[in-house]
PDB file of C-alpha atoms in Angstrom:
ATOM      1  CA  UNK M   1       0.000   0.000   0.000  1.00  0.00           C
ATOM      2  CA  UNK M   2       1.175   3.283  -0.924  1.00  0.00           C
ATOM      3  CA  UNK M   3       2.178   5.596   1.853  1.00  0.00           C
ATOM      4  CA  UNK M   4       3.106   9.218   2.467  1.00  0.00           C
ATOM      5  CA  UNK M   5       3.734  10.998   6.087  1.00  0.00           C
ATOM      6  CA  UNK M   6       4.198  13.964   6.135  1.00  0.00           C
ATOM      7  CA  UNK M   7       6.325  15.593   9.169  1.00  0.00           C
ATOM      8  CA  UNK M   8       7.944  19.182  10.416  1.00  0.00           C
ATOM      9  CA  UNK M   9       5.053  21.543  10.767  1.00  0.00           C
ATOM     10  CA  UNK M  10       4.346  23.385  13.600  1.00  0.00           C
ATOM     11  CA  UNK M  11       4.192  27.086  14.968  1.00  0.00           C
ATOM     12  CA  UNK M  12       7.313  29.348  13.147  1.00  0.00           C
ATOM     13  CA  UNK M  13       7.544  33.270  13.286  1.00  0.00           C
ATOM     14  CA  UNK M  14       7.160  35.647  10.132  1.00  0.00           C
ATOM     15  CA  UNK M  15      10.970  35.527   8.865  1.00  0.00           C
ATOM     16  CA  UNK M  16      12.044  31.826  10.140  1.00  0.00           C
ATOM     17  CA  UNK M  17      12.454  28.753   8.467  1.00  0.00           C
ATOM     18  CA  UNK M  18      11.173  25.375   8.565  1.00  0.00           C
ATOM     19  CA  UNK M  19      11.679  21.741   6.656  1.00  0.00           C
ATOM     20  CA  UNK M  20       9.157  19.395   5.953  1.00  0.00           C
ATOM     21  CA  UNK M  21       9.604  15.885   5.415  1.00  0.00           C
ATOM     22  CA  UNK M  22       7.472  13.270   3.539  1.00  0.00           C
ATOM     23  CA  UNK M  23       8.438   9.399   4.183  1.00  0.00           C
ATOM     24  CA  UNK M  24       7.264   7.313   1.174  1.00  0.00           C
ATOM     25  CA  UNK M  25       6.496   3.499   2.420  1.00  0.00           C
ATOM     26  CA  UNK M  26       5.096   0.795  -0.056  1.00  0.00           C
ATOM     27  CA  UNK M  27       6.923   2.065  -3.247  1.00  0.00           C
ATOM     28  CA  UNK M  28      10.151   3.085  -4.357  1.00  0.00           C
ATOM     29  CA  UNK M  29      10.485   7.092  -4.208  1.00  0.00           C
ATOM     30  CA  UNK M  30      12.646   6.931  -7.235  1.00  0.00           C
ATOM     31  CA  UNK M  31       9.934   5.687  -9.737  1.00  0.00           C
ATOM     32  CA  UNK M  32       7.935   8.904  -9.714  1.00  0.00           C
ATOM     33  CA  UNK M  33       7.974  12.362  -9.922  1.00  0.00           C
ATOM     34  CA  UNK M  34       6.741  14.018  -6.603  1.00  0.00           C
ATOM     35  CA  UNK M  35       4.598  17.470  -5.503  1.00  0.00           C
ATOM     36  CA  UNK M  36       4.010  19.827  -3.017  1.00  0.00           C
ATOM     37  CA  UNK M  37       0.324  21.490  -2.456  1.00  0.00           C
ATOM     38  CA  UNK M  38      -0.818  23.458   0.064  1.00  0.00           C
ATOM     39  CA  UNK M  39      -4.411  24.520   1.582  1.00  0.00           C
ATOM     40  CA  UNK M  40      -4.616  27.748   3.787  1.00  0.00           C
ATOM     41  CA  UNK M  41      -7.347  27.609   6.458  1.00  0.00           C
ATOM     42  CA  UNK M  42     -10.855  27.586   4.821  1.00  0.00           C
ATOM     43  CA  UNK M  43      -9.109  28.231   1.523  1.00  0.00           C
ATOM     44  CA  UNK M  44      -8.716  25.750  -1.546  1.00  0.00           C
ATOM     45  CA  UNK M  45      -5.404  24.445  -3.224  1.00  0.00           C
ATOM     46  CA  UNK M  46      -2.491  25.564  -3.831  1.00  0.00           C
ATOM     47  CA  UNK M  47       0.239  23.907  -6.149  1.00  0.00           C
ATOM     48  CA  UNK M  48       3.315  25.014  -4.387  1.00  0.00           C
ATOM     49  CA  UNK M  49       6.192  22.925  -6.013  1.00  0.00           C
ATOM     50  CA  UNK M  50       7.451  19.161  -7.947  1.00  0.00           C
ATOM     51  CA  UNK M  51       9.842  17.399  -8.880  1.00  0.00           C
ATOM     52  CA  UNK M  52      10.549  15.107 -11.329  1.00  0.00           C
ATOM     53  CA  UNK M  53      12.480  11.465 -10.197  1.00  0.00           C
ATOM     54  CA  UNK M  54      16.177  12.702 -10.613  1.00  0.00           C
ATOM     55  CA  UNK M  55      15.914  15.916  -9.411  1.00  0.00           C
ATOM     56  CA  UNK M  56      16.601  17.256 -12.910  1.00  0.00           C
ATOM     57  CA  UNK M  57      13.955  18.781 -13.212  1.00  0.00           C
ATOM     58  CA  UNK M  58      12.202  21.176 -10.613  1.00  0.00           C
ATOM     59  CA  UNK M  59       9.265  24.391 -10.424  1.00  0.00           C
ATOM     60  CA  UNK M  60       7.872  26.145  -7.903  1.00  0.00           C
ATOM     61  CA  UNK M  61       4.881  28.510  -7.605  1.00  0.00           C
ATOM     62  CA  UNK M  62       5.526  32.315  -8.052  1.00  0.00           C
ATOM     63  CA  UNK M  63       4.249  32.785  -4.489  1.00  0.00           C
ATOM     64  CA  UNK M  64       7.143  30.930  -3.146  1.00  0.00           C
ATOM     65  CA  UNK M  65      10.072  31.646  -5.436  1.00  0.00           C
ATOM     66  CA  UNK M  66      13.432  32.295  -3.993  1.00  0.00           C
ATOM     67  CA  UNK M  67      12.087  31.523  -0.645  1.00  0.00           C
ATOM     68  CA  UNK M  68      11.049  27.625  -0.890  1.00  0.00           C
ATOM     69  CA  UNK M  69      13.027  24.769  -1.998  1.00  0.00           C
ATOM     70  CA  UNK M  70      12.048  21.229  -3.048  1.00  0.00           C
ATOM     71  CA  UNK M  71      14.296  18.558  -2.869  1.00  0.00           C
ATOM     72  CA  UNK M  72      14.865  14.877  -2.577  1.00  0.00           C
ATOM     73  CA  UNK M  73      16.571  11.675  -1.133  1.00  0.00           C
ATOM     74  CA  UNK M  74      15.828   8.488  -3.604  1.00  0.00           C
ATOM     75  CA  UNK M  75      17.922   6.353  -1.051  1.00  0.00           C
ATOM     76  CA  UNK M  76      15.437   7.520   1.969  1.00  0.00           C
ATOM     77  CA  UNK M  77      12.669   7.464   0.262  1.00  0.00           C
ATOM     78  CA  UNK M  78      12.054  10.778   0.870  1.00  0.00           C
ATOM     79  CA  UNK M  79      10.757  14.148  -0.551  1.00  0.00           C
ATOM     80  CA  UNK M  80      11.487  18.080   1.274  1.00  0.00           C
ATOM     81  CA  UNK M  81      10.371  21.019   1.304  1.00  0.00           C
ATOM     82  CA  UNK M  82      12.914  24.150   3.006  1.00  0.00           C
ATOM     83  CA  UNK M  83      10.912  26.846   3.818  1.00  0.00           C
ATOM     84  CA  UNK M  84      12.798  30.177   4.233  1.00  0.00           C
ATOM     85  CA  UNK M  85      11.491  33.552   4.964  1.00  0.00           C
ATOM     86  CA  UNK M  86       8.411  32.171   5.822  1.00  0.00           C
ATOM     87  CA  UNK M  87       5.291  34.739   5.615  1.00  0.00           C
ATOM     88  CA  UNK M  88       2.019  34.766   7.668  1.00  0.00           C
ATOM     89  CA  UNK M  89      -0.155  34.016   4.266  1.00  0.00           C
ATOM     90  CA  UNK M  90       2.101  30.851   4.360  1.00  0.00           C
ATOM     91  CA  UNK M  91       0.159  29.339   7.172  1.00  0.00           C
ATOM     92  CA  UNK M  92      -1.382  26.151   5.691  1.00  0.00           C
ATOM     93  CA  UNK M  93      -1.805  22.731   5.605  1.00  0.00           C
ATOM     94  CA  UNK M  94       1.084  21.091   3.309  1.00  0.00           C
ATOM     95  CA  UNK M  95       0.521  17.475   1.819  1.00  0.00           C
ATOM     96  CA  UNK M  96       3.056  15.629  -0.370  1.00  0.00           C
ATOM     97  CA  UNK M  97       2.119  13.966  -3.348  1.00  0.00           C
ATOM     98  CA  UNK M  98       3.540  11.069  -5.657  1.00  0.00           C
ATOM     99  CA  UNK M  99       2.613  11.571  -9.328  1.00  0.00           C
ATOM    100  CA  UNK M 100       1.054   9.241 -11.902  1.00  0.00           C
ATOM    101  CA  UNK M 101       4.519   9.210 -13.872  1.00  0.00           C
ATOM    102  CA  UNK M 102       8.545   9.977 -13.033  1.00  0.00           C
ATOM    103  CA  UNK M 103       8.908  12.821 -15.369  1.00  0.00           C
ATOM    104  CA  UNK M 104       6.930  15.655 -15.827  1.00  0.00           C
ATOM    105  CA  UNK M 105       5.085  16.505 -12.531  1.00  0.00           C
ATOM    106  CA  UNK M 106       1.557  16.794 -13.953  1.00  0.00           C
ATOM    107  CA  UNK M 107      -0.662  14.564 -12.398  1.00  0.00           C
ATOM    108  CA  UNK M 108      -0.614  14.636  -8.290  1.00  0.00           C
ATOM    109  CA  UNK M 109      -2.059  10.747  -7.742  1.00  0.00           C
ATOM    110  CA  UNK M 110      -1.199   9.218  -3.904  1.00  0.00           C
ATOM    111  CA  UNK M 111      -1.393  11.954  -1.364  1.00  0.00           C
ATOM    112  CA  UNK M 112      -0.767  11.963   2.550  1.00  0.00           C
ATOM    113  CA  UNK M 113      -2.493  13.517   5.156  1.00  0.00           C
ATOM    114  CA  UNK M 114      -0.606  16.461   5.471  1.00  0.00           C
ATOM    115  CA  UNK M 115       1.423  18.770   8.125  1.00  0.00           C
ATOM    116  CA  UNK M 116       0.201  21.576   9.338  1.00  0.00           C
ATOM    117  CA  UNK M 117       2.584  25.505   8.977  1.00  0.00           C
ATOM    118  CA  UNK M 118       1.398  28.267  10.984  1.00  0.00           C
ATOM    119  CA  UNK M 119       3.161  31.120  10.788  1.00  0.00           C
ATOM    120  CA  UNK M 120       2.664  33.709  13.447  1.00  0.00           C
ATOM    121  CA  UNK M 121       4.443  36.258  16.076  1.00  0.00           C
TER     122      UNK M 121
ATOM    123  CA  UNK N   1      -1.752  36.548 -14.062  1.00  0.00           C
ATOM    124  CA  UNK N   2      -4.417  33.171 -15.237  1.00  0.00           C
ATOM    125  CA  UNK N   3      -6.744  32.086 -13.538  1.00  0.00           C
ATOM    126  CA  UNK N   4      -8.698  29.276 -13.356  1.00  0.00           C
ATOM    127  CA  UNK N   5     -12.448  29.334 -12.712  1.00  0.00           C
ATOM    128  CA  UNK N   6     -14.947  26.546 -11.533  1.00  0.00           C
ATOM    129  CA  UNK N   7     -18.386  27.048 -10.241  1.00  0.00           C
ATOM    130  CA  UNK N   8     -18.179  28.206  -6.458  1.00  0.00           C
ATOM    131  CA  UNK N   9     -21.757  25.528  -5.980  1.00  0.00           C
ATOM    132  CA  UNK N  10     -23.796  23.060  -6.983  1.00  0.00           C
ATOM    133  CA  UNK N  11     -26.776  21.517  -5.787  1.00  0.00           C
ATOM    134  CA  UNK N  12     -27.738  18.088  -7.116  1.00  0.00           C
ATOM    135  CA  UNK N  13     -30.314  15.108  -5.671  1.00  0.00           C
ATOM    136  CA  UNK N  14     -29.822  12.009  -4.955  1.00  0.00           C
ATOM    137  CA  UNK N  15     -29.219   9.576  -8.532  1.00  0.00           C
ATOM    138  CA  UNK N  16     -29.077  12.645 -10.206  1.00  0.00           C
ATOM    139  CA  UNK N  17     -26.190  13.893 -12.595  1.00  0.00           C
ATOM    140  CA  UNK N  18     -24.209  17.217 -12.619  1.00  0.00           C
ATOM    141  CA  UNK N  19     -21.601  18.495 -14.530  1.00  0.00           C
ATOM    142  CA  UNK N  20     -18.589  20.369 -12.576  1.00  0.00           C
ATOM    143  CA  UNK N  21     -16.660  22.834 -14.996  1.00  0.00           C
ATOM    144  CA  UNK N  22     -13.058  24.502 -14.998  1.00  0.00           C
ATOM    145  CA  UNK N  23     -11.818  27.377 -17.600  1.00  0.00           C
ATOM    146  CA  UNK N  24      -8.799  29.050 -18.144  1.00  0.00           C
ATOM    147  CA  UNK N  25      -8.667  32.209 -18.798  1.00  0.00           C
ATOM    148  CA  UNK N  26      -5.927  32.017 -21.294  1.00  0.00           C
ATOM    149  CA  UNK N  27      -8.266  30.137 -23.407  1.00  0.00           C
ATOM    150  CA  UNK N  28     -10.151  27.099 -24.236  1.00  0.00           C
ATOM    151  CA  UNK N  29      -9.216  24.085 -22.011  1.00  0.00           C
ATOM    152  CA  UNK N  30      -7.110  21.963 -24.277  1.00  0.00           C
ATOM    153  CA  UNK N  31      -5.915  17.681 -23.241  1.00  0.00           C
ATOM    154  CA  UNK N  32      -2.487  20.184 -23.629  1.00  0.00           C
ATOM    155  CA  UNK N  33      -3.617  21.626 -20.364  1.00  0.00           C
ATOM    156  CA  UNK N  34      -3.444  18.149 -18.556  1.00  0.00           C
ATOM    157  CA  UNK N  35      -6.980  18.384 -16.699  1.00  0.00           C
ATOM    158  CA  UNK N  36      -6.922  16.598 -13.106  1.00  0.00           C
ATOM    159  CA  UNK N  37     -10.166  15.877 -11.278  1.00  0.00           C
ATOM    160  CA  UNK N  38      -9.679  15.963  -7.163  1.00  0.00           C
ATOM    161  CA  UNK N  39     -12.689  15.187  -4.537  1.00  0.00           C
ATOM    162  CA  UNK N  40     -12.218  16.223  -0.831  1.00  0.00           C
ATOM    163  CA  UNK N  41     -14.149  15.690   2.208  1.00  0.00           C
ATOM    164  CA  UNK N  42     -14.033  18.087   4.619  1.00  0.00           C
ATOM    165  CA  UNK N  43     -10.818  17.282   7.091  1.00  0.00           C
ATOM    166  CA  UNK N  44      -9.552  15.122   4.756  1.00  0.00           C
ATOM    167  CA  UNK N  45      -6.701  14.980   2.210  1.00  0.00           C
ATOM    168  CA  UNK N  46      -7.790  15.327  -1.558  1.00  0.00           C
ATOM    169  CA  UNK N  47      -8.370  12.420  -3.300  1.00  0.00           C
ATOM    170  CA  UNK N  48      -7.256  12.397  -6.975  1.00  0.00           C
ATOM    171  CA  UNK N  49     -10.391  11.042  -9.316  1.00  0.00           C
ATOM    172  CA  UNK N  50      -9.243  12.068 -12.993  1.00  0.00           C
ATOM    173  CA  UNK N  51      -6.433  12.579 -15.083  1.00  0.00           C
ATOM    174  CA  UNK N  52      -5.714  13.407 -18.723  1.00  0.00           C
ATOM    175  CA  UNK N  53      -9.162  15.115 -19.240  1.00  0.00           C
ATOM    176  CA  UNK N  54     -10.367  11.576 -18.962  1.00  0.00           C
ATOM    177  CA  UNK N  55      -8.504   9.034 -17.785  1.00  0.00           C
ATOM    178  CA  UNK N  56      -9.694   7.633 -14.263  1.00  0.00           C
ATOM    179  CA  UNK N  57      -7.705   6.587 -11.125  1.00  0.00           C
ATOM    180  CA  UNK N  58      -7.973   2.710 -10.315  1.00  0.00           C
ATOM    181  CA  UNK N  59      -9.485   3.566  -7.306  1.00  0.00           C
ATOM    182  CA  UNK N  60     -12.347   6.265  -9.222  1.00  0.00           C
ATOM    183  CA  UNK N  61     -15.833   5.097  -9.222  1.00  0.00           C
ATOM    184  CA  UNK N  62     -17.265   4.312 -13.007  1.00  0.00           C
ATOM    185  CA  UNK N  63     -20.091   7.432 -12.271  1.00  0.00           C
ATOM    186  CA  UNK N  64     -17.084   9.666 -12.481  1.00  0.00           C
ATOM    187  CA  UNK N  65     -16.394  11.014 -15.998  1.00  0.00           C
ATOM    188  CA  UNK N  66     -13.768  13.544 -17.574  1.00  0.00           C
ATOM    189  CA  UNK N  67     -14.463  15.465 -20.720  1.00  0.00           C
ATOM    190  CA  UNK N  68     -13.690  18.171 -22.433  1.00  0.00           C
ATOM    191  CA  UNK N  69     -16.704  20.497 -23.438  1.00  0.00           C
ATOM    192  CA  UNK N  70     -17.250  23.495 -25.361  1.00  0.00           C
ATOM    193  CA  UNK N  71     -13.200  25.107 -24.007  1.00  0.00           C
ATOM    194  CA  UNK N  72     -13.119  23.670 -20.290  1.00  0.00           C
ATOM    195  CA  UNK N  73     -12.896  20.524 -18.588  1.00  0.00           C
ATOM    196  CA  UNK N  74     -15.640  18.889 -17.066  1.00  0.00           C
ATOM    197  CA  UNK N  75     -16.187  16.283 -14.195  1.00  0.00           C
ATOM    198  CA  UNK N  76     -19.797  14.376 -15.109  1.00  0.00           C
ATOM    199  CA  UNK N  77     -20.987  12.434 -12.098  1.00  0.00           C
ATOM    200  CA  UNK N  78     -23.930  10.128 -12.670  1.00  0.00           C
ATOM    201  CA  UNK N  79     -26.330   8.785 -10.811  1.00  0.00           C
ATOM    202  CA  UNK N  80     -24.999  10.936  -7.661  1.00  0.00           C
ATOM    203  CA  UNK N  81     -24.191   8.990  -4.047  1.00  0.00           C
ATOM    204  CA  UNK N  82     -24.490  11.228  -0.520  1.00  0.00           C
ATOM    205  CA  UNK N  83     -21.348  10.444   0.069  1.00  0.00           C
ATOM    206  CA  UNK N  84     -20.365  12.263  -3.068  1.00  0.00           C
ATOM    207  CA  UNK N  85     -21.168  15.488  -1.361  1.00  0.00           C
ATOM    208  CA  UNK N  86     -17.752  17.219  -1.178  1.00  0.00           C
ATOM    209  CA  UNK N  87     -15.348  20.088  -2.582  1.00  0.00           C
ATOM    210  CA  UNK N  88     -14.204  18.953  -5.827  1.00  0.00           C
ATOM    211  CA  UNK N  89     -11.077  20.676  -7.490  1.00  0.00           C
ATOM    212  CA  UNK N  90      -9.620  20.930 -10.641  1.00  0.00           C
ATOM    213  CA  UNK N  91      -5.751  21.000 -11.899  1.00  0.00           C
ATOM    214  CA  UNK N  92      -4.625  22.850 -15.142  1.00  0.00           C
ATOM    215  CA  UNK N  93      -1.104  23.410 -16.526  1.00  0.00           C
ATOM    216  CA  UNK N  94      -1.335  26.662 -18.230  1.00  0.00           C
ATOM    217  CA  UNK N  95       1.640  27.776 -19.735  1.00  0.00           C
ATOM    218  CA  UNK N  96       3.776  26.242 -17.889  1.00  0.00           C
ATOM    219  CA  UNK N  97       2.045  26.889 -15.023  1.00  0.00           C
ATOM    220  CA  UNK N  98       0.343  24.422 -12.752  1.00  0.00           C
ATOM    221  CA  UNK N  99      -2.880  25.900 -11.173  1.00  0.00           C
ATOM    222  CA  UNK N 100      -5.616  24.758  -9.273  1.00  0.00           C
ATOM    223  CA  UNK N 101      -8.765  26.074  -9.878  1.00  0.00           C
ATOM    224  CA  UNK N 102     -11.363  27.738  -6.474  1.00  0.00           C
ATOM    225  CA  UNK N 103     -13.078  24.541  -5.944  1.00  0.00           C
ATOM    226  CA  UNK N 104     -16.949  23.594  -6.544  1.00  0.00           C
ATOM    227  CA  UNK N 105     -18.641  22.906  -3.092  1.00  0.00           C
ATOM    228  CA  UNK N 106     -21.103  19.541  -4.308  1.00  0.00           C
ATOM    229  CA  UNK N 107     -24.025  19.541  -1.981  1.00  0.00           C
ATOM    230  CA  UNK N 108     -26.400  16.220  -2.376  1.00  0.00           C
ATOM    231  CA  UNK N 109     -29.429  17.039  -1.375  1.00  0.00           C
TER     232      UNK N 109
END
């Protein structure tokens, strides 16, 4: 059974930085391209960033440009997301996603349950 | 700066069928834009139902349909469950751009 947990949220003041982690269990990271969406409080989705299997590829979201960075560990099984200058309108929920296919980061298929970012003095 | 729209509600009955819908507004909704159908229940994550305007997930119901109709993408479902009350979401890439669209609030009633 695909799995994805998603870890590192938690309370972080305008400015800071945080990491978030997503374990992949019941496949091999490597196979697939991977995303990063996000849902602000009562608000709807957000694509925030993906990555295709080798890293080659990468894109993020204007909103987060030169302040996020996606990344990830094939051997760990494991997809990141560095968070840097972090703003209060980046308070949300964050879930990780595996995509249909390795390449192109189109389709967002297996998702976890996410981790929630508030951002706040 | 694009945008993509998709009805804010809809009401349908029980064994009915609606039609959720999702523009661009660079343009008519192409299979080039990579339509993606996504359900979500409220505190949970989003479940992915469509793909490639069409194409469904192993997991997607057969009264889930993808088409592409008159310049957007639509999400058909047929003979409509309660449990199908939800948010459902759209995903576009448009110009190189991957967006989401507001979300249609399904209410089964």
């Amino acid at each position: 059974e695909v799995q994805l947990v998603e870890s590192g949220g938690g309370l972080v003041q305008p400015g800071r930085s945080l990491t978030l982690s997503c374990q992949g269990s019941g496949f091999d990271l490597d196979g697939y391209a991977m995303h990063w969406v996000r849902q602000g409080p009562g608000k709807g989705l957000e694509w925030v960033a993906g990555i295709s299997w080798n890293s080659v590829t990468m894109d993020l979201a204007d909103s987060v440009k030169g302040r996020f960075i996606i990344s990830r560990d094939n051997a760990k099984n494991c997809l990141y997301l560095q968070l840097d200058s972090l703003r209060i309108e980046d308070t949300a929920t964050y879930y990780c996603a595996r995509d249909l296919n390795y390449g192109d980061f189109l389709v967002p298929e297996s998702w976890g349950q996410g981790t929630l970012v508030i951002v706040a003095s | 700066q694009t945008v993509v729209t998709q009805e804010s509600s809809l009401t349908v009955s029980p064994g009915g069928t609606v039609t959720l819908t999702c523009a661009s507004s660079t343009g008519p909704v192409t299979s080039d834009f990579h339509p993606s159908w996504f359900q979500q229940k409220p505190g949970r994550a989003p479940r992915a139902l469509i793909h490639s305007s069409t194409d469904r997930h192993s997991w997607t119901p057969a009264r889930f349909s993808g088409a592409l109709i008159g310049g957007k993408a639509a999400l058909t479902v047929s003979g409509v469950l309660p449990e199908d009350e939800a948010d459902y979401y759209c995903l576009l890439y448009c110009r190189g751009v991957r967006l989401f669209g507001g979300g249609t609030k399904l209410t089964v009633l």
